[in-house]
Amino acid sequence: MNAIEFDRLRARLAHPGSLVTDPKRFEPYTHDATEFRRPPAAVLLAEDKADVIETVRFCREASIPITPRGTGTGLSGGCVPSEGALVVSTEPMDSLKIRAAERLAVCGPGVITKTLQDEAARYGLTYPPDPASYAECTLAGNVAEGAGGLRCKRFGVTKDYILGLEAVTADGLLLKTGCLNDYRGFSIGDLLVASEGTLAIVTSIVVRLTDLPGVGHTILAAFDDPGHAARTVAAITGSGMIPTVLEYVDGETVELANRYEKTEGLDRAEAVILVETSDRDPDVQAAEVDRICREHSCSYLRTASDVRDAEKLWQIRRNVSKAITDAAGARVSEDVAVPNSGFPALVEFVAAMNRAEPFKICCFGHAGDGNLHVNLLAEEAGEEALERLEPAVERLMEKTLELGGTLSGEHGIGLAKRKYLAREFDAATLGAMLAIKETLDPGDLFNPEKLFDRTP
Amino acid sequence: MNAIEFDRLRARLAHPGSLVTDPKRFEPYTHDATEFRRPPAAVLLAEDKADVIETVRFCREASIPITPRGTGTGLSGGCVPSEGALVVSTEPMDSLKIRAAERLAVCGPGVITKTLQDEAARYGLTYPPDPASYAECTLAGNVAEGAGGLRCKRFGVTKDYILGLEAVTADGLLLKTGCLNDYRGFSIGDLLVASEGTLAIVTSIVVRLTDLPGVGHTILAAFDDPGHAARTVAAITGSGMIPTVLEYVDGETVELANRYEKTEGLDRAEAVILVETSDRDPDVQAAEVDRICREHSCSYLRTASDVRDAEKLWQIRRNVSKAITDAAGARVSEDVAVPNSGFPALVEFVAAMNRAEPFKICCFGHAGDGNLHVNLLAEEAGEEALERLEPAVERLMEKTLELGGTLSGEHGIGLAKRKYLAREFDAATLGAMLAIKETLDPGDLFNPEKLFDRTP
């Protein structure tokens, strides 16, 4: 884009000041939370849907691709600018209306997930999906990537709470789907969830709220062997109970987290699991978890005495992300997920890979959902360092698919995993996806290069 | 189709006996639970997916449309044969595997919903969607129509429990989506849910199971005025609690149900509501429901003393469908749904329509979800009788959309409501739907005439 084009677009906007064309202001829009970096052609800090529509129409006429984004907490490169792309950030569109009597909220795309949860809590309601970045990430980002979170096995993921979406199509038209717990015709809204900004730009989101879950018991158990911990997870998920949260943290991660902030009793743990039982018969469930942990030779076991004590047990889990980031120059953060019964095999595969590779691999994740965040750490920063980790990533992907799993539980495919997408799906399914992309965005206007690897 | 074509198809099937070509055996496949009737060209009682694939390929080459069906309990004409269509019934494909450790079930399309629930219950698990026909309807039918049920406000609808689908495309290819609580790429599975057999034929369904909800209190309240009852519903949904079930039954329906089987205390009720509180603080919630009912001048109020007593209170609701069917020659059964706050306006609109029209209108429904089943009763049977009811149906649809609602909460669009679909959606959304149909089924092979009204 050149100065003349900038001026032509600016002239069409209701908020001309929202178009950022000074490269000195581009840095925050060059990346997400991965190592991928690319400068945008310009950035629209969209104030309203009318400006999004005008920008889409302009870009379509001028053949300039668009990459939509929120606060950039993503972990797959999904909102890193496509080559030559104008970035449309919907972060400023953060209006929020709770309609408590309808158990729903009408949210601007830029609403922060935690803000929605806090506001809903004032009415005794909640929005259950809780990605780790919930205090910073936007709802439209959650929708784009199909975000999950700690409580997803019990309460479901983003798509389970989206009632309706308003979005701008590649034709520059406003599309509006759903408003109730029902869709008619084809579920265009469900199709947009997890489409990673490749089909439309979301301008409004109606989410279903539900009542606040009751509090269960929190239990921490440490093990001398990651295999014992993983089999404990499988025994709990196979036991008939569905904990509200069931997290796994491996020994490498525990060590990093202990360096960051020391947690009592975990000095030499080779793996830790953290459980919050559901609020249905919590005493019975806690006793059952306790029994299963002992049966699997746990080396340390503690049930929180109350909510404040539970907070202390969660400390290690909360420190995980910062501890890993501090420890590495660069990291690849994979979020493979497998059926529950395959979880021990996945954990043991990663432990063996860690022993064999020259770089450190540490992992943690929403074990109750079969989701394992595998972090491969490089000492230096940058995209090149990541390339050296790629053969290990590929083996991880192959193992995951062999176990009947998925490349990404919640981070999305983006740039990071697009070369593996065709391995997860058969030709008919992938063909249907590509046909839909071609139909709804024939000019490849929205977020080209992402999700699908279409290099010949 | 002629005898030569029948033989050609038969020769390609692994189970040639599953192709029914004797018109004397066609009757069960000419209709669903509506008044629509049309004979099929032939019927495949599919034994396996290989035969479905062969049939799709054959029909595609021979330009013979296909209408998929299950047990035919639908209420929108969705599985009534399209003009000249071969019916593919997947009812015989009823294999069922519960994978309790993964909290999921892998189901053939012909599995009966109640069978799944019964089998899951053996593991302490459940599949929450519970359409009224759950003892007879198939899972693939639930998927095709996007079925809901009594507990849907609290636990969600069919789409919220579908993890993965396997389906045969119009190209005769097998498509397979999802297996976990996550999808990557575009959610083709979610697109198939509620697509009413117009995009693919479902051959396998993976559903998420959850733990059995605890039991709440059951409360029945009668009112002298439907408006009071409807405002009671709005007060309960607006109060901060989400009951497991909240049903409304109007006076006309109560009278018919009482004729069928008498329920104590409801002799002159003009409306009844039935509540099952959730299992979170049921005593507190029951007291709150009791208070709200009294505040809205209920004429009769009873809380069940135990589970057996609760069964007696539910009797009237269980009798509703049979009582209405017995009373009418033909009926149109609409299932409009509105946001909770619009429920009183909808109920009063229908009550006024009942007073003004020469035919009887009676209604009941999942009030907690804003869903009202409006039954317009004709004295004679047949499609012609229904045509005389159509102007009233049209006014009902207009009112529903004016209140921000949807044409169908759970029955689907089918033949019955296709002429109104374009009024619910804007041009961009409807355009996206039609473009997807054209892309995935360019020859209009699957269930033509349904869902969309494409007559010029």
Coordinates of C-alpha atoms in Angstrom, one line a residue, chain A residues 11-377:
Chain A
A11 CA -11.5 9.1 3.1
R12 CA -14.0 6.3 3.3
L13 CA -13.8 5.8 7.0
A14 CA -16.0 7.3 9.7
H15 CA -13.0 7.3 12.0
P16 CA -10.1 8.2 9.7
G17 CA -7.7 8.4 12.7
S18 CA -8.1 4.7 13.3
L19 CA -6.0 3.8 10.2
V20 CA -2.3 3.5 11.4
T21 CA 0.2 3.9 8.5
D22 CA 3.3 5.0 10.4
P23 CA 5.6 1.9 10.5
K24 CA 7.0 3.1 13.9
R25 CA 3.6 2.1 15.3
F26 CA 3.5 -1.3 13.6
E27 CA 5.5 -3.5 16.1
P28 CA 2.6 -4.7 18.3
Y29 CA 0.8 -5.9 15.1
T30 CA 3.7 -7.8 13.7
H31 CA 3.3 -10.9 15.9
D32 CA 1.2 -13.0 18.3
A33 CA 2.7 -15.0 21.2
T34 CA 4.8 -17.2 18.8
E35 CA 8.2 -16.4 17.1
F36 CA 6.6 -15.5 13.8
R37 CA 7.1 -11.9 12.7
R38 CA 6.0 -9.9 9.7
P39 CA 5.2 -6.2 9.3
P40 CA 1.6 -5.2 8.2
A41 CA 0.9 -2.9 5.2
A42 CA -1.2 -0.8 7.6
V43 CA -3.3 -1.3 10.6
L44 CA -7.0 -0.4 11.1
L45 CA -7.9 -0.1 14.8
A46 CA -11.5 -0.6 14.0
E47 CA -14.0 1.5 16.0
D48 CA -17.1 0.1 14.5
K49 CA -18.5 -2.4 11.9
A50 CA -19.1 0.3 9.3
D51 CA -15.4 1.0 9.1
V52 CA -14.7 -2.8 8.9
I53 CA -17.1 -3.0 6.0
E54 CA -15.6 -0.1 4.2
T55 CA -12.1 -1.5 4.7
V56 CA -13.1 -4.9 3.4
R57 CA -14.7 -3.3 0.3
F58 CA -11.6 -1.2 -0.3
C59 CA -9.2 -4.0 0.2
R60 CA -11.2 -6.2 -2.1
E61 CA -11.2 -3.7 -4.9
A62 CA -7.4 -3.0 -4.4
S63 CA -6.6 -6.7 -3.9
I64 CA -5.0 -6.1 -0.6
P65 CA -5.3 -9.1 1.8
I66 CA -6.6 -8.6 5.3
T67 CA -5.5 -10.3 8.6
P68 CA -7.9 -9.8 11.4
R69 CA -6.6 -9.8 15.0
G70 CA -7.3 -9.1 18.6
T71 CA -4.7 -8.7 21.4
G72 CA -2.3 -11.2 19.8
T73 CA -2.1 -13.8 22.6
G74 CA -2.4 -16.6 20.0
L75 CA 0.0 -19.5 19.9
S76 CA -0.1 -20.6 16.2
G77 CA 0.7 -17.5 14.3
G78 CA -2.9 -17.0 13.2
C79 CA -2.9 -13.2 13.4
V80 CA 0.6 -12.6 12.2
P81 CA 0.1 -10.4 9.1
S82 CA -0.2 -12.3 5.8
E83 CA 2.2 -11.1 3.1
G84 CA 1.3 -7.5 2.3
A85 CA -1.8 -7.6 4.5
L86 CA -3.6 -4.8 6.1
V87 CA -4.3 -5.8 9.7
V88 CA -7.8 -5.2 11.0
S89 CA -7.7 -5.1 14.8
T90 CA -11.2 -5.3 16.4
E91 CA -9.7 -4.8 19.8
P92 CA -11.3 -1.3 20.3
M93 CA -14.8 -2.7 19.6
D94 CA -15.4 -3.8 23.2
S95 CA -19.0 -3.0 24.0
L96 CA -20.6 -5.6 26.3
K97 CA -24.3 -6.1 27.2
I98 CA -25.3 -8.8 29.7
R99 CA -28.9 -9.9 29.1
A100 CA -29.3 -11.8 32.3
A101 CA -32.9 -12.7 31.8
E102 CA -32.0 -14.4 28.5
R103 CA -28.8 -15.9 29.9
L104 CA -26.7 -14.4 27.2
A105 CA -24.3 -11.6 26.5
V106 CA -23.9 -9.5 23.4
C107 CA -20.2 -8.8 23.0
G108 CA -18.1 -6.6 20.8
P109 CA -15.3 -8.7 19.2
G110 CA -12.7 -6.9 21.4
V111 CA -14.2 -7.8 24.8
I112 CA -11.6 -9.4 27.0
T113 CA -12.7 -12.9 28.1
K114 CA -12.1 -12.1 31.8
T115 CA -14.2 -8.9 31.5
L116 CA -17.1 -11.0 30.2
Q117 CA -16.7 -13.5 33.1
D118 CA -16.4 -10.7 35.7
E119 CA -19.5 -8.9 34.4
A120 CA -21.5 -12.2 34.1
A121 CA -20.5 -13.1 37.7
R122 CA -22.4 -10.0 38.9
Y123 CA -25.6 -11.8 37.8
G124 CA -24.6 -15.2 39.2
L125 CA -23.7 -16.3 35.7
T126 CA -20.6 -17.4 34.0
Y127 CA -18.9 -18.0 30.6
P128 CA -17.0 -21.2 31.2
P129 CA -14.3 -21.3 28.5
D130 CA -11.1 -20.2 30.2
P131 CA -8.0 -20.2 28.0
A132 CA -4.8 -19.5 29.9
S133 CA -4.6 -16.0 28.4
Y134 CA -8.2 -15.2 29.5
A135 CA -7.1 -12.0 31.3
E136 CA -5.8 -10.6 28.0
C137 CA -7.3 -12.4 25.1
T138 CA -10.4 -11.1 23.2
L139 CA -13.6 -13.1 22.5
A140 CA -13.2 -12.7 18.8
G141 CA -9.7 -14.3 19.2
N142 CA -11.3 -17.2 21.1
V143 CA -13.8 -17.6 18.4
A144 CA -11.2 -17.4 15.6
E145 CA -9.0 -20.1 17.2
G146 CA -11.7 -22.2 18.9
A147 CA -10.2 -21.7 22.3
G148 CA -10.6 -24.2 25.1
G149 CA -9.3 -24.0 28.6
L150 CA -8.9 -25.8 31.9
R151 CA -12.6 -26.6 32.4
C152 CA -13.4 -27.7 28.8
K153 CA -13.9 -31.4 29.4
R154 CA -16.6 -30.7 31.8
F155 CA -18.1 -27.5 30.4
G156 CA -17.2 -27.6 26.7
V157 CA -15.2 -25.2 24.5
T158 CA -15.8 -21.9 22.8
K159 CA -18.1 -23.3 20.1
D160 CA -20.5 -24.7 22.8
Y161 CA -21.2 -21.2 24.0
I162 CA -21.6 -19.2 20.8
L163 CA -25.2 -18.5 20.0
G164 CA -24.8 -16.0 17.3
L165 CA -22.2 -14.1 15.3
E166 CA -22.3 -11.0 13.2
A167 CA -19.5 -10.9 10.6
V168 CA -18.3 -9.1 7.5
T169 CA -18.0 -11.3 4.5
A170 CA -15.4 -11.1 1.7
D171 CA -18.2 -9.3 -0.4
G172 CA -18.2 -6.6 2.3
L173 CA -21.7 -7.7 3.4
L174 CA -22.8 -8.1 7.0
L175 CA -23.8 -11.6 7.9
K176 CA -25.8 -12.4 11.0
T177 CA -26.4 -15.9 12.4
G178 CA -28.4 -17.1 15.4
C179 CA -29.6 -15.4 18.5
L180 CA -31.0 -18.3 20.5
N181 CA -29.9 -21.8 21.4
D182 CA -30.8 -22.8 17.9
Y183 CA -29.7 -22.2 14.4
R184 CA -31.8 -22.8 11.3
G185 CA -30.6 -23.3 7.8
F186 CA -26.9 -24.2 7.8
S187 CA -24.9 -23.2 10.9
I188 CA -22.8 -20.5 9.3
G189 CA -21.9 -19.3 12.8
D190 CA -20.5 -22.7 13.7
L191 CA -18.5 -22.7 10.5
L192 CA -16.9 -19.4 11.5
V193 CA -15.8 -20.7 14.9
A194 CA -12.2 -21.9 14.6
S195 CA -11.9 -20.7 11.0
E196 CA -9.0 -18.6 12.1
G197 CA -10.0 -15.4 10.3
T198 CA -10.0 -17.0 6.9
L199 CA -13.8 -16.7 6.1
A200 CA -15.0 -13.4 7.6
I201 CA -14.3 -10.7 10.2
V202 CA -16.4 -11.1 13.3
T203 CA -18.0 -7.8 14.5
S204 CA -20.4 -9.1 17.2
I205 CA -20.7 -12.2 19.3
V206 CA -23.7 -13.5 21.3
V207 CA -22.6 -16.0 23.9
R208 CA -24.7 -18.3 26.1
L209 CA -24.1 -17.8 29.8
T210 CA -24.7 -20.5 32.4
D211 CA -24.9 -20.6 36.2
L212 CA -21.7 -20.5 38.2
P213 CA -20.5 -24.0 39.0
G214 CA -20.2 -24.9 42.7
V215 CA -16.8 -25.4 44.2
G216 CA -15.2 -28.9 44.5
H217 CA -12.2 -30.1 46.3
T218 CA -8.7 -29.4 45.1
I219 CA -6.0 -32.1 45.2
L220 CA -2.4 -32.0 44.3
A221 CA -0.4 -35.2 43.8
A222 CA 3.3 -35.6 42.9
F223 CA 4.9 -38.7 41.3
D224 CA 8.4 -40.0 40.8
D225 CA 7.6 -41.2 37.3
P226 CA 5.6 -39.4 34.6
G227 CA 4.1 -42.7 33.5
H228 CA 2.5 -43.2 36.9
A229 CA 1.1 -39.7 36.8
A230 CA -0.3 -40.2 33.3
R231 CA -1.9 -43.6 34.3
T232 CA -3.4 -41.8 37.3
V233 CA -5.0 -39.3 34.9
A234 CA -6.4 -42.2 32.8
A235 CA -7.7 -44.0 35.9
I236 CA -9.5 -40.8 37.0
T237 CA -11.1 -40.1 33.6
G238 CA -12.0 -43.7 33.3
S239 CA -13.6 -43.9 36.8
G240 CA -17.0 -42.4 36.1
M241 CA -16.3 -38.9 37.4
I242 CA -15.7 -35.8 35.4
P243 CA -13.6 -33.4 37.4
T244 CA -14.0 -29.7 36.8
V245 CA -10.3 -29.4 36.2
L246 CA -7.6 -32.2 35.8
E247 CA -4.2 -30.8 34.9
Y248 CA -0.9 -32.5 34.3
V249 CA 2.6 -30.9 34.8
D250 CA 5.8 -32.8 34.0
G251 CA 9.0 -32.8 36.0
E252 CA 10.9 -30.5 33.7
T253 CA 8.1 -27.9 34.0
V254 CA 7.9 -28.4 37.8
E255 CA 11.6 -27.6 38.0
L256 CA 11.3 -24.5 35.9
A257 CA 8.3 -23.4 37.9
N258 CA 10.1 -24.0 41.2
R259 CA 12.9 -21.8 40.0
Y260 CA 10.4 -19.1 39.4
E261 CA 8.6 -19.6 42.7
K262 CA 9.0 -22.5 45.0
T263 CA 6.0 -24.8 45.8
E264 CA 6.2 -26.9 49.0
G265 CA 6.6 -30.6 48.6
L266 CA 7.6 -30.6 44.9
D267 CA 11.4 -30.5 45.1
R268 CA 12.0 -33.7 43.2
A269 CA 8.7 -34.4 41.5
E270 CA 8.9 -36.0 38.1
A271 CA 5.3 -35.2 37.5
V272 CA 2.4 -33.5 39.2
I273 CA -1.4 -33.7 38.7
L274 CA -3.9 -31.1 40.0
V275 CA -7.5 -32.0 40.3
E276 CA -10.6 -29.9 41.1
T277 CA -13.5 -32.3 41.6
S278 CA -16.9 -31.3 40.3
D279 CA -19.5 -30.0 42.8
R280 CA -21.4 -33.3 42.6
D281 CA -20.6 -35.3 45.7
P282 CA -17.2 -33.6 46.1
D283 CA -16.3 -35.5 49.3
V284 CA -16.9 -38.9 47.6
Q285 CA -14.9 -37.8 44.5
A286 CA -12.0 -36.4 46.5
A287 CA -11.8 -39.7 48.4
E288 CA -11.8 -41.6 45.1
V289 CA -9.1 -39.3 43.6
D290 CA -7.0 -39.8 46.8
R291 CA -7.4 -43.6 46.5
I292 CA -6.4 -43.6 42.8
C293 CA -3.3 -41.4 43.4
R294 CA -2.1 -43.7 46.2
E295 CA -2.8 -46.8 44.1
H296 CA -0.5 -45.3 41.4
S297 CA 2.4 -44.7 43.9
C298 CA 2.2 -41.0 44.3
S299 CA 5.1 -39.6 46.3
Y300 CA 3.2 -36.6 47.7
L301 CA -0.5 -35.9 48.1
R302 CA -2.4 -33.0 49.5
T303 CA -6.0 -32.0 49.5
A304 CA -6.7 -28.3 50.0
S305 CA -8.3 -27.5 53.3
D306 CA -10.3 -24.5 51.9
V307 CA -10.5 -22.2 49.0
R308 CA -7.5 -20.1 50.1
D309 CA -5.4 -23.2 50.5
A310 CA -6.5 -24.4 47.1
E311 CA -5.1 -21.2 45.6
K312 CA -1.7 -22.2 47.0
L313 CA -1.9 -25.5 45.2
W314 CA -2.8 -23.9 41.9
Q315 CA 0.3 -21.6 42.2
I316 CA 2.5 -24.0 40.4
R317 CA 0.1 -24.3 37.5
R318 CA -0.3 -20.5 37.2
N319 CA 3.5 -20.0 37.1
V320 CA 4.1 -22.6 34.3
S321 CA 3.8 -20.3 31.3
K322 CA 6.0 -17.5 32.6
A323 CA 8.6 -20.0 33.9
I324 CA 8.9 -21.6 30.5
T325 CA 9.1 -18.3 28.6
D326 CA 11.8 -17.1 31.0
A327 CA 13.8 -20.3 30.5
A328 CA 14.0 -20.3 26.7
G329 CA 15.2 -18.1 23.9
A330 CA 12.3 -19.3 21.8
R331 CA 9.8 -22.0 22.2
V332 CA 7.3 -24.0 20.1
S333 CA 4.2 -24.5 22.1
E334 CA 2.2 -27.4 20.7
D335 CA -1.2 -28.4 22.1
V336 CA -1.9 -31.8 20.8
A337 CA -4.8 -33.7 22.2
V338 CA -5.6 -37.4 22.2
P339 CA -8.5 -39.6 23.5
N340 CA -8.2 -40.0 27.3
S341 CA -7.1 -43.6 27.0
G342 CA -4.1 -42.6 24.8
F343 CA -2.8 -40.0 27.3
P344 CA -0.3 -42.3 29.0
A345 CA 1.2 -43.3 25.7
L346 CA 1.5 -39.7 24.6
V347 CA 3.2 -38.6 27.9
E348 CA 5.7 -41.5 27.7
F349 CA 6.4 -40.7 24.0
V350 CA 7.2 -37.1 25.0
A351 CA 9.3 -38.1 28.0
A352 CA 11.4 -40.4 25.7
M353 CA 11.7 -37.6 23.1
N354 CA 13.0 -35.3 25.9
R355 CA 15.6 -37.9 26.9
A356 CA 16.8 -38.3 23.3
E357 CA 16.8 -34.7 22.0
P358 CA 19.6 -32.2 22.6
F359 CA 17.0 -29.5 23.5
K360 CA 14.7 -29.4 26.5
I361 CA 11.0 -30.5 26.1
C362 CA 8.6 -29.8 28.9
C363 CA 5.0 -30.3 29.0
F364 CA 1.8 -29.7 30.9
G365 CA -1.8 -29.5 29.9
H366 CA -5.5 -30.1 30.4
A367 CA -5.0 -33.8 30.9
G368 CA -8.7 -34.5 31.7
D369 CA -9.4 -33.5 28.1
G370 CA -6.4 -35.5 26.7
N371 CA -4.8 -32.2 25.9
L372 CA -1.0 -31.9 26.3
H373 CA 0.9 -28.6 25.8
V374 CA 4.3 -29.8 24.6
N375 CA 6.9 -27.0 24.7
L376 CA 10.1 -27.5 22.8
L377 CA 12.7 -24.9 24.0

